[in-house]
Amino acid sequence: MASTACVCLLLVSAAACGTSGGAAHAGASQAPSSTAATPSDTTSQEAESTQVYRKFTIDALRPYAEHHTMSKYRPHTELGAATLHGSGDVTFSQPVADDDMYFAVFMCKESKPKPYSIGVRDSDGHSYTILKQDACVDEAVQGAGLPATRLKHGTAMTVKAPDTTDIVIITYKFKASLADGQ
């Protein structure tokens, strides 16, 4: 499983990270873009990411995610959002088709550095891990994605984290072909 996982910054397109067959992790404070960002654009976006992180709310994260992360993947649909203390689920508001991508945009805070993971749960209660982290990334908005073909019939995004960890998360779906054609 680890050999199929791919880690990349949001600056790199999801297709380059193998979203058609493996998990993709998108790092904070850089947005998907087909053109190179100027230093002033990157600095401005990093400052905006820091402001969003300091607010640490769904209402602050949603416009940032829509503008910097999900704007490349239109049309897309928000499946759900939550603020979690420790482990929990974000149940999807609608089904995800086999040609859709699951995607989570999230922020993480912890009082004590501990590992956490984000995954997708299916209707039978089985889950597939998208992302494992040793600790939260301070003042960062992050993203992680997985094609629905890797876990059919997903019903929720799952977070497994200790009670010392808080996560603000918004889940999305979009057609995998949008990422594959770039």
PDB file of N, CA and C in Angstrom, residues 1 3 14 35 37 42 53 61 71 76 78 88 98 102 106 108 110-111 125 134-135 147 176:
ATOM      1  N   MET A   1       0.825  -1.188   0.000  1.00  0.00           N
ATOM      2  CA  MET A   1       0.000   0.000   0.000  1.00  0.00           C
ATOM      3  C   MET A   1       0.865   1.245   0.000  1.00  0.00           C
ATOM      4  N   SER A   3       3.676   1.726  -1.311  1.00  0.00           N
ATOM      5  CA  SER A   3       4.308   1.984  -2.595  1.00  0.00           C
ATOM      6  C   SER A   3       3.368   2.677  -3.563  1.00  0.00           C
ATOM      7  N   ALA A  14      -2.935  16.936  -9.196  1.00  0.00           N
ATOM      8  CA  ALA A  14      -3.274  15.645  -8.618  1.00  0.00           C
ATOM      9  C   ALA A  14      -2.944  14.518  -9.583  1.00  0.00           C
ATOM     10  N   THR A  35       0.146  27.095 -13.476  1.00  0.00           N
ATOM     11  CA  THR A  35       1.193  28.069 -13.704  1.00  0.00           C
ATOM     12  C   THR A  35       1.965  28.280 -12.413  1.00  0.00           C
ATOM     13  N   ALA A  37       3.515  30.020  -9.295  1.00  0.00           N
ATOM     14  CA  ALA A  37       3.103  31.152  -8.464  1.00  0.00           C
ATOM     15  C   ALA A  37       4.279  32.105  -8.291  1.00  0.00           C
ATOM     16  N   THR A  42       2.630  33.513  -3.409  1.00  0.00           N
ATOM     17  CA  THR A  42       2.876  32.480  -2.408  1.00  0.00           C
ATOM     18  C   THR A  42       2.867  33.074  -1.014  1.00  0.00           C
ATOM     19  N   TYR A  53      -6.116  29.308   9.630  1.00  0.00           N
ATOM     20  CA  TYR A  53      -5.736  28.365  10.684  1.00  0.00           C
ATOM     21  C   TYR A  53      -5.980  28.965  12.070  1.00  0.00           C
ATOM     22  N   LEU A  61     -12.464  27.984   6.967  1.00  0.00           N
ATOM     23  CA  LEU A  61     -11.817  27.042   6.052  1.00  0.00           C
ATOM     24  C   LEU A  61     -12.532  26.955   4.702  1.00  0.00           C
ATOM     25  N   SER A  71     -10.873  25.064  -6.431  1.00  0.00           N
ATOM     26  CA  SER A  71     -11.172  25.861  -7.627  1.00  0.00           C
ATOM     27  C   SER A  71     -10.701  25.173  -8.904  1.00  0.00           C
ATOM     28  N   HIS A  76     -17.442  20.481  -8.402  1.00  0.00           N
ATOM     29  CA  HIS A  76     -17.217  19.623  -7.242  1.00  0.00           C
ATOM     30  C   HIS A  76     -18.386  19.818  -6.287  1.00  0.00           C
ATOM     31  N   GLU A  78     -19.490  19.596  -2.091  1.00  0.00           N
ATOM     32  CA  GLU A  78     -19.133  19.404  -0.685  1.00  0.00           C
ATOM     33  C   GLU A  78     -20.003  18.274  -0.135  1.00  0.00           C
ATOM     34  N   GLY A  88     -13.455  10.710  14.787  1.00  0.00           N
ATOM     35  CA  GLY A  88     -14.830  10.936  14.389  1.00  0.00           C
ATOM     36  C   GLY A  88     -15.010  10.746  12.900  1.00  0.00           C
ATOM     37  N   ASP A  98     -18.078   5.709  -8.770  1.00  0.00           N
ATOM     38  CA  ASP A  98     -16.772   5.093  -8.975  1.00  0.00           C
ATOM     39  C   ASP A  98     -15.777   5.999  -9.692  1.00  0.00           C
ATOM     40  N   TYR A 102     -12.577  11.297  -3.758  1.00  0.00           N
ATOM     41  CA  TYR A 102     -12.831  11.792  -2.417  1.00  0.00           C
ATOM     42  C   TYR A 102     -11.732  12.806  -2.136  1.00  0.00           C
ATOM     43  N   PHE A 106      -8.336  20.130   5.351  1.00  0.00           N
ATOM     44  CA  PHE A 106      -8.400  20.113   6.809  1.00  0.00           C
ATOM     45  C   PHE A 106      -7.294  20.919   7.469  1.00  0.00           C
ATOM     46  N   CYS A 108      -5.343  20.962  11.541  1.00  0.00           N
ATOM     47  CA  CYS A 108      -5.152  20.104  12.697  1.00  0.00           C
ATOM     48  C   CYS A 108      -4.397  20.862  13.788  1.00  0.00           C
ATOM     49  N   GLU A 110      -3.012  20.265  18.022  1.00  0.00           N
ATOM     50  CA  GLU A 110      -2.863  19.281  19.096  1.00  0.00           C
ATOM     51  C   GLU A 110      -2.124  19.888  20.275  1.00  0.00           C
ATOM     52  N   SER A 111      -2.470  19.424  21.472  1.00  0.00           N
ATOM     53  CA  SER A 111      -1.778  19.896  22.662  1.00  0.00           C
ATOM     54  C   SER A 111      -0.521  19.069  22.906  1.00  0.00           C
ATOM     55  N   GLY A 125     -18.538  -0.736   6.816  1.00  0.00           N
ATOM     56  CA  GLY A 125     -17.745  -0.349   7.978  1.00  0.00           C
ATOM     57  C   GLY A 125     -16.244  -0.494   7.801  1.00  0.00           C
ATOM     58  N   ASP A 134       2.541  11.883  11.564  1.00  0.00           N
ATOM     59  CA  ASP A 134       3.133  11.694  12.886  1.00  0.00           C
ATOM     60  C   ASP A 134       2.653  12.751  13.874  1.00  0.00           C
ATOM     61  N   ALA A 135       2.269  13.910  13.358  1.00  0.00           N
ATOM     62  CA  ALA A 135       1.804  15.028  14.190  1.00  0.00           C
ATOM     63  C   ALA A 135       1.158  16.071  13.285  1.00  0.00           C
ATOM     64  N   PRO A 147      -9.048   8.251  -5.111  1.00  0.00           N
ATOM     65  CA  PRO A 147     -10.090   7.952  -6.094  1.00  0.00           C
ATOM     66  C   PRO A 147     -11.089   6.949  -5.525  1.00  0.00           C
ATOM     67  N   ALA A 176     -12.898  12.157 -11.159  1.00  0.00           N
ATOM     68  CA  ALA A 176     -11.470  11.845 -11.261  1.00  0.00           C
ATOM     69  C   ALA A 176     -10.916  12.247 -12.613  1.00  0.00           C
TER      70      ALA A 176
END
